[in-house]
Amino acid sequence: MKDRINALVVFALISVLVLSLGILVYNQILGVAGLLVFVSLLYYYKKNISIDEVRFTQAIENIYADLDKINQERMYEMPIAMTIVDIEGVIYWYNQTFGNVFKSEKRALFNKNIIEELGFDLKAAVQVEEYTFNYEEREYGVVTNSFTDKVHQFELVHFFDLTEQSRQKQLYRKTSPIFCYVVIDNYDEINEKLPSHKRSAVLSQVDIKINRWAKAIDSVIVEYENDRYLMIFERGKICGIQDERFKILDDVREIENDEKTPVTLSIGIGISEKILGIKESQELSHAALEIALARGGDQAVVRRDDKMLFYGGKTEATEKRTKVKARVKAHGLAELIKEADNVLLMGHQNPDMDCLGSAIGLLGVCRALDKEARIIIREINYSIKSMFEYLLEKGDYQEAFITPKEVEEFKQEKTLVIIVDTQNGNFLEMPELPEQVSKVVVIDHHRLSGKSIANAIMTYTESYASSTCELVTELIQYIDEKEKTVDAVEANALLAGICMDTKMFTLKTGVRTFEAASYLKRKGADTIIAKTLLQDDLSTYAKKSEAVKNAKIYFDNIAVSVFENNTDSGRLIAAQAADELLNIKGIIASFIILKNDDGLNISGRSMGDINVQVILEKLGGGGHLAMAGAQLPNVTDPEIGRELLIEAIEKYQKENE
């Protein structure tokens, strides 16, 4: 209504102004009178408008004043603790809840420093997005808001009580379900070797012990296959299981049978810091089981996202009598090679005779299947120099090797990459290559440790095998339909790899090792040539003897030696010296610490009573029970390396007491 009146007044003013200007032309007196009327009306209108604006402004100010008063009262009475501090932490204001939570009868907090009085980290609270503050057994989530009074900067700090929420979260994590897979490793062997009545007795004892263990941790257990169990228990139980280091492994291993072969279990448990669904939790545990089996069994693997903890692994992997798996893998490998445009063969960094020998054997397979193949080698080290020269002298291998820089020119859309003698993606000659191709095959005899090859479409890993050359030889036997897969040169390369890893058939040698060597012998392999490829020159032999001479005996039966060598043969000398130390009476394990330009390298060897793999895994290394290694690139002092090694050995012994 008021707006309409104002509009009419404006219209009247305009009309009077126009009329007055018109009259002024014909009659000056009437025109001036009209202008006086216009000025009077305009003055009256402006006065009324000013009064309205003042009233309106005053009303707004009154409303804001009321709101400020309401806000101040509500902020003071809010159940969330709040305070205003300056950038130094001095408290200028706090509400009732803050006072109740943090103020004692003897301490008023006005003008006090929140950092000193409460131990509150103001800087972290401002910078960290999700900052929590613990005070007298309660947990608070902290949110800050900055503001200024044009002179000083202040922080309005909110304290949200998260104690109950955290308690519920911890309770949920403690009671959330954990999947645990249990497999009897040598179930087939028990069925094969033991008569039916004794077999039943042994398996019955295993079943009783596993079920008792499940009952002790309040677990639900289901036997979903004759040799496989699935257990589900609360997450809170895992700490106790880890503290006793999966005693069930020892309990089952102690079961006696006529074959004197210990019954062993593989256990896989997956735990995540993230909130996972049932399906994801089950898959994580099953992946942990696969790792335990790939490492040879007789152990438990607890996988915490990408981190893995290993328990057990006290016995060597049992050699499998059946070759069904080898035949299936051989058929699959042959099909993958036939489907590929070409093949790239790659081993670990600083390749040894087993690595190169297995690659040469697979090169022969590719040639027999009419597929172009190359072996990736960054540089020829001392360990493989003699074999490399032998290959160039005896066969058509001049074009068989390429460097990582040349891979891009050779690689095609359907290139197949075959990785030999390692499962650790960090140790490859080209660590980035598996991610650049669609199909990857892994063939290895080491226990899984470190970063595995994630996108492998076929993996053939048997930790019972003496060498990767043994596994490749078995594969060749099932691919060798026309008896033309390998020639004498390739057979010698494979035999040399077996001889190196078994120390001329004295260590880690099983029935299948001799069967593989017998096949290579029929293909023209010569043990004299194999031994010649493994010979050292006089200088290398002298340095090896020096490393043996420097050895000290620890724990009555473990030899440890330290020596420095920056030549290409340093690693080989260390490995051979570790082997030589086992020839000393009373020594059951040996370690050589090599200092070179890359830091410290440790080679470990064992007669089987001590698991050098478990020891060196504590230093970031790996391998298998009788032969393992580790690198300490950030350690340059050999004595520090010795101390770390002795500490790892002591820890291993305590775990196995």
XYZ file of C-alpha atoms in Angstrom:
657
model
C 0.000 0.000 0.000
C 2.796 2.324 0.942
C 4.621 1.567 -2.301
C 1.488 2.517 -4.301
C 1.217 5.852 -2.446
C 4.881 6.585 -3.130
C 4.329 5.800 -6.797
C 1.346 8.226 -6.937
C 3.406 10.955 -5.237
C 6.210 10.525 -7.768
C 3.642 10.688 -10.608
C 2.139 13.899 -9.142
C 5.584 15.476 -8.830
C 6.395 14.732 -12.439
C 3.013 16.089 -13.565
C 3.427 19.339 -11.607
C 6.958 19.769 -12.965
C 5.866 19.291 -16.590
C 2.798 21.537 -16.183
C 4.864 24.284 -14.484
C 7.475 24.243 -17.242
C 4.703 24.516 -19.847
C 2.980 27.437 -18.077
C 6.320 29.190 -17.529
C 6.590 29.765 -21.279
C 3.250 31.657 -21.476
C 2.920 33.056 -17.944
C 5.985 33.518 -15.736
C 4.047 34.175 -12.498
C 1.974 30.984 -12.756
C 5.038 29.036 -13.887
C 7.106 30.124 -10.874
C 4.190 29.362 -8.584
C 4.003 25.859 -10.087
C 7.738 25.334 -9.529
C 7.346 26.408 -5.897
C 4.590 23.829 -5.477
C 6.887 21.189 -7.057
C 9.769 22.044 -4.677
C 7.420 21.895 -1.686
C 6.091 18.524 -2.693
C 9.618 17.208 -3.361
C 10.803 18.388 0.059
C 7.856 16.722 1.746
C 8.462 13.473 -0.189
C 12.201 13.354 0.625
C 11.547 14.011 4.268
C 9.087 11.130 4.487
C 11.497 8.823 2.613
C 14.402 9.682 4.981
C 12.227 9.006 8.006
C 11.268 5.586 6.542
C 14.899 4.717 5.818
C 15.938 5.612 9.342
C 13.126 3.536 10.769
C 14.023 0.619 8.491
C 17.730 0.791 9.370
C 16.924 1.000 13.058
C 14.670 -2.044 12.778
C 17.440 -4.039 11.075
C 19.928 -3.055 13.761
C 17.475 -4.105 16.457
C 16.983 -7.467 14.774
C 20.764 -8.018 14.485
C 21.230 -7.054 18.100
C 18.574 -9.570 19.110
C 20.229 -12.224 16.936
C 23.689 -11.540 18.414
C 22.228 -11.829 21.877
C 20.496 -15.080 20.946
C 23.696 -16.442 19.325
C 25.820 -15.531 22.291
C 23.404 -17.192 24.674
C 23.081 -20.288 22.494
C 26.870 -20.570 21.943
C 27.396 -20.323 25.677
C 24.776 -22.998 26.367
C 25.648 -25.340 23.435
C 26.586 -28.917 24.402
C 29.710 -28.653 22.196
C 32.803 -27.304 23.967
C 33.988 -24.057 22.303
C 36.636 -21.488 23.028
C 38.202 -18.447 21.360
C 41.990 -18.175 21.491
C 44.559 -15.986 19.801
C 47.380 -17.353 17.667
C 49.556 -17.734 20.778
C 46.922 -19.880 22.474
C 45.677 -17.346 25.029
C 42.020 -17.996 25.932
C 39.693 -14.977 25.468
C 36.336 -16.706 25.813
C 34.869 -20.148 26.334
C 31.387 -21.532 26.708
C 29.775 -23.400 29.555
C 30.499 -26.892 28.169
C 34.177 -26.078 27.657
C 34.386 -24.898 31.237
C 32.707 -28.041 32.553
C 34.995 -30.307 30.529
C 38.367 -28.622 30.952
C 38.102 -26.249 33.942
C 38.752 -27.461 37.469
C 37.747 -25.684 40.674
C 41.323 -24.536 41.246
C 41.886 -23.313 37.708
C 40.096 -20.562 35.784
C 40.994 -20.606 32.118
C 40.372 -16.965 31.138
C 43.582 -15.343 29.934
C 45.427 -18.668 30.353
C 47.285 -20.451 27.565
C 45.435 -23.473 26.187
C 48.707 -25.027 25.015
C 50.267 -24.929 28.487
C 47.140 -25.604 30.536
C 45.704 -28.513 28.531
C 48.649 -29.688 26.462
C 46.659 -28.776 23.359
C 48.591 -28.573 20.068
C 47.002 -25.468 18.546
C 49.272 -25.432 15.487
C 48.381 -29.009 14.571
C 44.689 -28.377 15.193
C 44.721 -25.501 12.704
C 46.777 -27.301 10.040
C 45.535 -30.919 10.254
C 42.183 -31.570 8.630
C 41.068 -34.296 11.064
C 42.760 -33.520 14.375
C 41.911 -35.445 17.548
C 42.703 -34.421 21.117
C 42.749 -36.783 24.092
C 42.035 -35.413 27.558
C 41.443 -37.445 30.715
C 40.577 -40.672 28.862
C 38.211 -38.941 26.478
C 38.736 -38.276 22.783
C 37.690 -35.097 21.006
C 37.537 -34.203 17.345
C 38.716 -30.629 16.842
C 37.494 -28.114 14.240
C 38.864 -24.560 14.043
C 37.613 -21.378 12.326
C 39.817 -18.315 11.884
C 38.599 -14.700 12.177
C 40.026 -11.246 12.946
C 38.950 -8.045 14.688
C 40.984 -6.012 12.121
C 43.907 -6.033 14.547
C 44.351 -9.554 15.981
C 43.722 -13.020 14.590
C 41.670 -15.476 16.613
C 40.632 -19.113 16.367
C 37.181 -20.378 17.307
C 37.915 -23.952 18.414
C 35.180 -26.608 18.612
C 35.687 -29.825 20.605
C 33.377 -32.676 19.551
C 33.288 -35.560 22.025
C 34.092 -38.727 20.010
C 34.704 -41.014 22.963
C 31.598 -43.146 22.549
C 31.916 -43.158 18.779
C 35.536 -44.359 19.062
C 34.543 -46.996 21.600
C 31.869 -48.326 19.260
C 34.316 -48.272 16.362
C 36.897 -50.215 18.367
C 34.242 -52.666 19.473
C 33.183 -53.159 15.861
C 36.769 -53.730 14.732
C 37.355 -56.135 17.602
C 34.269 -58.196 16.832
C 34.320 -57.943 13.020
C 34.667 -61.352 11.344
C 38.035 -62.630 10.109
C 38.320 -65.418 7.548
C 41.039 -68.017 8.063
C 41.890 -70.706 5.510
C 43.680 -73.875 6.639
C 45.105 -76.466 4.227
C 46.831 -79.799 4.970
C 49.921 -79.500 2.748
C 50.805 -83.150 2.282
C 47.311 -84.652 2.289
C 47.913 -86.448 -1.025
C 51.190 -87.886 0.233
C 49.514 -89.232 3.376
C 46.834 -90.897 1.268
C 49.421 -92.365 -1.057
C 51.963 -93.684 1.436
C 49.954 -94.782 4.475
C 47.644 -97.803 4.614
C 43.981 -96.955 5.054
C 43.727 -97.634 8.820
C 46.858 -95.604 9.647
C 45.885 -92.890 7.217
C 42.567 -92.462 9.015
C 44.308 -92.296 12.378
C 46.713 -89.565 11.255
C 44.052 -87.453 9.526
C 41.753 -87.891 12.506
C 44.440 -86.469 14.810
C 44.934 -83.549 12.455
C 41.196 -82.883 12.414
C 40.978 -83.048 16.220
C 43.869 -80.615 16.715
C 42.479 -78.113 14.190
C 38.997 -78.264 15.748
C 40.433 -77.843 19.263
C 42.339 -74.801 18.067
C 39.155 -73.411 16.532
C 37.241 -73.987 19.759
C 39.969 -72.281 21.821
C 39.568 -69.063 19.824
C 35.746 -69.294 19.654
C 35.811 -69.855 15.914
C 33.229 -71.295 13.565
C 34.925 -73.991 11.450
C 33.810 -75.726 8.265
C 35.649 -78.542 6.470
C 34.739 -77.725 2.870
C 37.147 -80.267 1.320
C 38.999 -83.273 2.679
C 42.183 -81.263 3.167
C 40.777 -77.744 3.561
C 39.079 -75.849 6.383
C 37.488 -72.420 6.634
C 37.426 -70.740 10.041
C 35.625 -67.517 10.967
C 36.419 -65.763 14.239
C 36.449 -62.287 15.780
C 39.249 -59.944 14.831
C 40.181 -59.430 18.460
C 41.444 -63.026 18.643
C 44.225 -62.470 16.094
C 46.602 -60.821 18.587
C 46.616 -63.880 20.833
C 47.154 -66.185 17.848
C 50.099 -64.091 16.688
C 51.565 -63.886 20.201
C 51.739 -67.680 20.365
C 53.113 -67.662 16.771
C 50.455 -70.040 15.422
C 51.294 -72.899 17.759
C 48.883 -75.092 15.803
C 51.629 -75.483 13.167
C 53.915 -77.134 15.732
C 51.097 -79.198 17.251
C 50.184 -80.748 13.903
C 53.811 -81.255 12.896
C 54.351 -83.387 16.028
C 51.793 -85.987 14.932
C 53.701 -89.247 14.426
C 53.312 -91.538 11.448
C 55.193 -94.494 10.025
C 56.661 -92.491 7.166
C 58.337 -90.117 9.632
C 57.165 -87.281 7.389
C 55.768 -84.380 9.430
C 52.215 -83.330 8.672
C 52.211 -79.615 7.867
C 49.583 -76.915 7.451
C 49.298 -73.745 5.411
C 47.227 -70.943 6.933
C 46.073 -67.711 5.314
C 44.478 -64.759 7.134
C 43.648 -61.361 5.652
C 43.149 -58.216 7.743
C 42.534 -54.703 6.469
C 42.597 -51.296 8.102
C 39.791 -50.346 5.728
C 36.179 -51.371 6.224
C 35.676 -54.310 3.874
C 32.628 -56.317 2.934
C 32.357 -60.075 3.417
C 33.467 -60.815 -0.141
C 36.534 -58.552 0.025
C 37.585 -59.976 3.424
C 37.303 -63.526 2.114
C 39.368 -62.694 -0.976
C 42.089 -61.070 1.129
C 42.401 -64.193 3.307
C 42.403 -66.503 0.297
C 45.201 -64.432 -1.254
C 47.198 -64.881 1.979
C 46.684 -68.655 1.717
C 47.990 -68.637 -1.870
C 51.123 -66.880 -0.664
C 51.628 -69.472 2.096
C 51.289 -72.303 -0.425
C 53.591 -70.570 -2.921
C 56.236 -70.285 -0.194
C 56.211 -74.040 0.331
C 53.646 -74.471 3.084
C 54.175 -75.277 6.765
C 53.513 -71.670 7.638
C 50.906 -69.030 8.312
C 50.662 -65.789 6.391
C 48.844 -62.809 7.903
C 48.254 -60.220 5.227
C 47.509 -56.701 6.462
C 46.604 -54.937 3.220
C 49.966 -54.808 1.386
C 52.076 -55.842 4.378
C 52.642 -59.540 5.092
C 53.717 -61.304 8.280
C 55.080 -64.863 8.120
C 54.987 -67.491 10.859
C 56.435 -71.005 10.793
C 58.184 -72.214 7.668
C 60.449 -74.471 9.706
C 60.545 -77.390 7.255
C 61.608 -77.595 3.650
C 58.820 -77.810 1.104
C 57.851 -81.407 0.419
C 58.696 -82.653 -3.044
C 55.554 -83.621 -4.945
C 55.654 -86.994 -6.654
C 52.908 -86.279 -9.167
C 53.727 -84.260 -12.280
C 50.128 -83.473 -13.197
C 50.619 -79.802 -12.408
C 53.756 -79.626 -14.552
C 51.913 -81.173 -17.498
C 48.974 -78.753 -17.183
C 51.304 -75.742 -16.866
C 53.359 -76.925 -19.856
C 50.261 -77.167 -22.049
C 49.087 -73.704 -20.941
C 52.533 -72.171 -21.517
C 52.754 -73.641 -25.015
C 49.345 -72.173 -25.915
C 50.319 -68.743 -24.603
C 53.538 -68.775 -26.640
C 51.642 -69.808 -29.815
C 49.106 -66.988 -29.345
C 51.776 -64.304 -28.791
C 53.311 -62.050 -31.450
C 56.708 -62.610 -29.837
C 58.233 -63.432 -26.437
C 60.437 -61.528 -23.987
C 62.309 -63.550 -21.347
C 63.495 -61.765 -18.221
C 65.043 -62.684 -14.879
C 66.223 -60.827 -11.801
C 68.902 -58.168 -11.594
C 72.465 -59.507 -11.523
C 71.348 -62.826 -13.087
C 73.052 -66.046 -12.067
C 73.495 -69.373 -13.832
C 70.037 -70.639 -12.827
C 68.376 -67.455 -14.089
C 70.156 -67.432 -17.451
C 69.989 -71.236 -17.890
C 66.202 -71.314 -17.428
C 65.800 -68.400 -19.872
C 67.938 -70.261 -22.452
C 65.786 -73.385 -22.027
C 62.596 -71.371 -22.653
C 64.261 -69.678 -25.629
C 64.598 -73.155 -27.137
C 60.877 -73.754 -26.524
C 59.969 -70.518 -28.329
C 62.166 -71.421 -31.275
C 60.627 -74.894 -31.466
C 57.174 -73.264 -31.601
C 58.337 -70.826 -34.316
C 58.098 -67.732 -32.131
C 60.706 -64.989 -32.091
C 62.090 -64.471 -28.590
C 64.698 -62.330 -26.825
C 66.332 -62.454 -23.398
C 66.569 -59.123 -21.525
C 69.959 -58.632 -19.837
C 71.172 -55.255 -18.635
C 74.830 -56.288 -18.398
C 76.949 -59.442 -18.356
C 78.205 -59.995 -14.814
C 80.879 -62.390 -13.603
C 78.354 -65.066 -12.584
C 77.146 -65.653 -16.148
C 80.183 -64.553 -18.139
C 81.414 -68.098 -18.798
C 77.970 -69.305 -19.941
C 77.480 -66.243 -22.127
C 80.795 -66.887 -23.881
C 79.895 -70.578 -24.262
C 76.566 -69.701 -25.891
C 78.124 -67.289 -28.371
C 80.778 -69.845 -29.250
C 78.577 -72.940 -29.602
C 75.235 -71.751 -30.908
C 73.276 -69.148 -32.806
C 72.707 -66.739 -29.904
C 74.236 -63.495 -31.168
C 70.760 -61.993 -31.656
C 69.163 -63.677 -28.626
C 69.957 -60.940 -26.086
C 68.725 -57.353 -25.846
C 69.149 -54.574 -23.302
C 66.207 -52.801 -21.603
C 66.703 -49.824 -23.930
C 66.077 -52.052 -26.971
C 62.875 -53.602 -25.631
C 60.571 -50.891 -26.972
C 61.606 -51.648 -30.571
C 60.968 -55.395 -30.111
C 57.754 -55.200 -28.086
C 54.439 -55.593 -29.926
C 50.747 -55.512 -29.026
C 50.571 -59.215 -28.094
C 54.062 -59.665 -26.667
C 54.278 -62.355 -23.967
C 56.688 -61.729 -21.065
C 58.048 -64.776 -19.216
C 59.754 -64.016 -15.895
C 62.137 -66.634 -14.486
C 63.877 -67.210 -11.152
C 62.080 -64.458 -9.243
C 58.583 -63.412 -8.182
C 59.634 -60.053 -6.774
C 58.736 -57.227 -9.136
C 61.304 -54.903 -7.529
C 64.226 -57.131 -8.526
C 63.475 -57.482 -12.252
C 65.864 -56.315 -14.959
C 62.971 -54.087 -16.095
C 60.581 -53.615 -13.148
C 58.205 -51.539 -15.269
C 57.818 -54.079 -18.106
C 55.059 -56.299 -16.600
C 52.753 -53.268 -16.422
C 53.328 -52.482 -20.092
C 52.140 -55.802 -21.529
C 48.880 -57.732 -21.273
C 50.261 -61.233 -20.620
C 52.903 -62.214 -18.064
C 54.047 -65.694 -16.978
C 56.108 -66.317 -13.813
C 58.244 -69.446 -13.274
C 60.238 -69.627 -10.033
C 61.426 -71.921 -7.238
C 61.830 -69.318 -4.473
C 59.388 -68.699 -1.685
C 57.323 -65.606 -2.332
C 58.679 -62.498 -0.627
C 58.256 -58.809 -1.408
C 56.342 -57.263 -4.281
C 54.809 -60.019 -6.406
C 53.933 -59.731 -10.092
C 50.311 -58.622 -9.835
C 49.103 -59.147 -13.412
C 50.566 -62.619 -14.113
C 48.063 -64.753 -16.021
C 50.029 -67.934 -15.237
C 52.292 -68.642 -12.295
C 54.307 -71.825 -11.828
C 56.137 -71.632 -8.507
C 57.283 -74.721 -6.625
C 59.551 -74.005 -3.666
C 60.415 -77.694 -3.307
C 62.301 -77.562 -6.625
C 66.081 -77.309 -6.551
C 66.150 -74.593 -9.190
C 64.134 -72.795 -11.828
C 66.107 -74.812 -14.402
C 64.571 -77.986 -12.913
C 61.048 -76.581 -13.314
C 61.744 -75.443 -16.886
C 63.190 -78.852 -17.739
C 59.983 -80.542 -16.543
C 57.888 -78.154 -18.646
C 60.031 -78.864 -21.696
C 59.440 -82.608 -21.374
C 55.700 -82.130 -21.936
C 56.186 -79.607 -24.761
C 58.906 -81.632 -26.478
C 56.563 -83.653 -28.712
C 58.904 -83.731 -31.718
C 62.062 -84.248 -29.645
C 63.446 -80.999 -31.061
C 62.656 -78.502 -28.312
C 66.179 -78.258 -26.847
C 69.588 -78.973 -28.292
C 72.792 -79.940 -26.497
C 73.803 -76.310 -25.860
C 70.495 -75.470 -24.185
C 70.595 -78.744 -22.248
C 74.049 -77.825 -20.906
C 72.792 -74.389 -19.879
C 69.893 -75.951 -17.947
C 72.140 -78.569 -16.328
C 74.641 -75.885 -15.269
C 71.823 -73.991 -13.545
C 70.747 -77.114 -11.646
C 74.354 -77.904 -10.695
C 74.900 -74.388 -9.358
C 71.805 -74.299 -7.140
C 72.313 -77.850 -5.836
C 76.097 -77.521 -5.426
C 76.638 -80.442 -7.778
C 73.609 -82.380 -6.452
C 74.551 -82.156 -2.762
C 71.946 -79.653 -1.489
C 68.176 -79.389 -2.016
C 68.177 -82.319 -4.381
C 65.101 -84.528 -4.784
C 63.999 -87.391 -6.981
C 62.617 -85.007 -9.584
C 65.947 -83.177 -9.692
C 67.699 -86.338 -10.847
C 64.875 -87.080 -13.278
C 65.304 -83.632 -14.829
C 69.077 -84.132 -15.047
C 68.528 -87.547 -16.654
C 66.329 -85.984 -19.342
C 68.952 -83.308 -20.051
C 71.619 -85.994 -20.261
C 69.582 -87.734 -22.953
C 69.410 -84.411 -24.788
C 73.195 -84.211 -24.935
C 74.077 -82.403 -21.690
C 77.593 -83.051 -20.410
C 78.369 -82.816 -16.693
C 81.993 -81.921 -17.509
C 80.847 -78.892 -19.497
C 78.430 -77.930 -16.724
C 81.207 -78.118 -14.125
C 83.552 -76.159 -16.421
C 80.986 -73.371 -16.699
C 81.009 -73.149 -12.911
C 84.794 -72.964 -12.508
C 86.531 -69.913 -11.016
C 89.841 -68.328 -11.878
C 92.710 -68.316 -9.373
C 92.096 -64.743 -8.202
C 88.422 -65.440 -7.431
C 89.318 -68.650 -5.588
C 91.873 -66.780 -3.462
C 89.325 -64.110 -2.506
C 86.812 -66.804 -1.629
C 89.374 -68.459 0.633
C 90.003 -65.109 2.315
C 86.285 -64.678 3.024
C 86.175 -68.160 4.565
C 89.274 -67.389 6.652
C 87.631 -64.260 8.145
C 84.649 -66.210 9.479
C 83.681 -66.131 13.148
C 81.517 -68.722 14.884
C 78.361 -67.606 16.705
C 75.937 -69.691 18.795
C 78.419 -72.629 18.495
C 77.308 -73.625 14.988
C 76.680 -70.523 12.814
C 79.532 -68.997 10.799
C 79.503 -65.299 9.866
C 82.161 -63.625 7.732
C 82.613 -60.041 6.535
C 84.684 -58.982 3.538
C 84.879 -56.121 1.028
C 84.932 -56.535 -2.742
C 83.854 -54.022 -5.379
C 84.504 -56.216 -8.407
C 81.880 -57.872 -10.606
C 82.668 -61.218 -8.992
C 81.975 -60.006 -5.442
C 78.446 -61.431 -5.172
C 79.513 -64.784 -6.599
C 82.444 -64.964 -4.194
C 80.104 -64.275 -1.273
C 77.692 -67.013 -2.344
C 80.468 -69.547 -2.902
C 82.186 -68.669 0.381
C 78.902 -69.245 2.212
C 78.723 -72.687 0.574
C 82.327 -73.473 1.543
C 81.696 -72.638 5.191
C 79.121 -75.433 5.339
C 81.976 -77.878 4.685
C 83.437 -77.052 8.103
C 82.576 -79.643 10.733
C 79.887 -78.482 13.171
C 78.642 -75.585 11.023
C 74.938 -75.857 10.187
C 74.425 -72.354 8.766
C 76.658 -69.675 7.276
C 76.375 -66.012 6.339
C 78.699 -63.852 4.267
C 78.376 -60.060 4.538
C 79.759 -58.409 1.414
C 80.552 -54.694 1.313
C 80.587 -53.129 -2.146
C 79.610 -49.925 -3.890
C 75.902 -50.776 -3.500
C 76.045 -51.086 0.290
C 75.924 -54.452 2.047
C 74.829 -57.790 0.574
C 74.260 -60.889 2.695
C 74.372 -64.479 1.408
C 72.975 -67.177 3.696
C 73.288 -70.949 3.448
C 72.018 -73.778 5.629
C 72.202 -77.554 5.937
C 68.455 -77.543 6.617
C 68.307 -77.306 10.402
C 68.091 -73.506 10.282
C 65.826 -71.586 7.922
C 68.056 -68.856 6.518
C 65.142 -67.509 4.481
C 63.154 -66.608 7.613
C 66.249 -64.988 9.145
C 67.066 -62.833 6.123
C 63.419 -61.897 5.578
C 63.751 -59.928 8.807
C 66.343 -57.830 6.949
C 64.204 -57.410 3.848
C 65.608 -60.394 1.940
C 64.249 -63.764 0.854
C 64.979 -67.090 -0.820
C 64.270 -70.523 0.580
C 65.160 -72.609 3.620
C 68.717 -73.592 2.639
C 69.684 -70.629 0.452
C 68.738 -66.964 0.832
C 70.035 -63.435 0.427
C 69.403 -59.860 1.491
C 70.521 -56.367 0.518
C 71.137 -53.450 2.885
C 71.669 -50.520 0.486
C 71.404 -47.897 3.229
C 74.018 -49.534 5.470
C 77.716 -49.032 4.659
C 79.381 -50.169 7.896
C 79.916 -53.977 7.841
C 79.932 -54.111 11.647
C 76.460 -52.575 11.760
C 75.407 -55.177 9.207
C 76.870 -57.913 11.423
C 74.954 -56.597 14.433
C 71.687 -56.516 12.470
C 72.287 -60.075 11.259
C 73.094 -61.405 14.760
C 69.977 -59.664 16.077
C 67.869 -61.347 13.356
C 69.379 -64.752 14.207
C 68.667 -64.259 17.927
C 65.086 -63.271 17.154
C 64.688 -66.345 14.950
C 66.009 -68.611 17.714
C 63.667 -67.099 20.305
C 60.720 -67.627 17.980
C 61.640 -71.275 17.597
C 62.368 -72.087 21.233
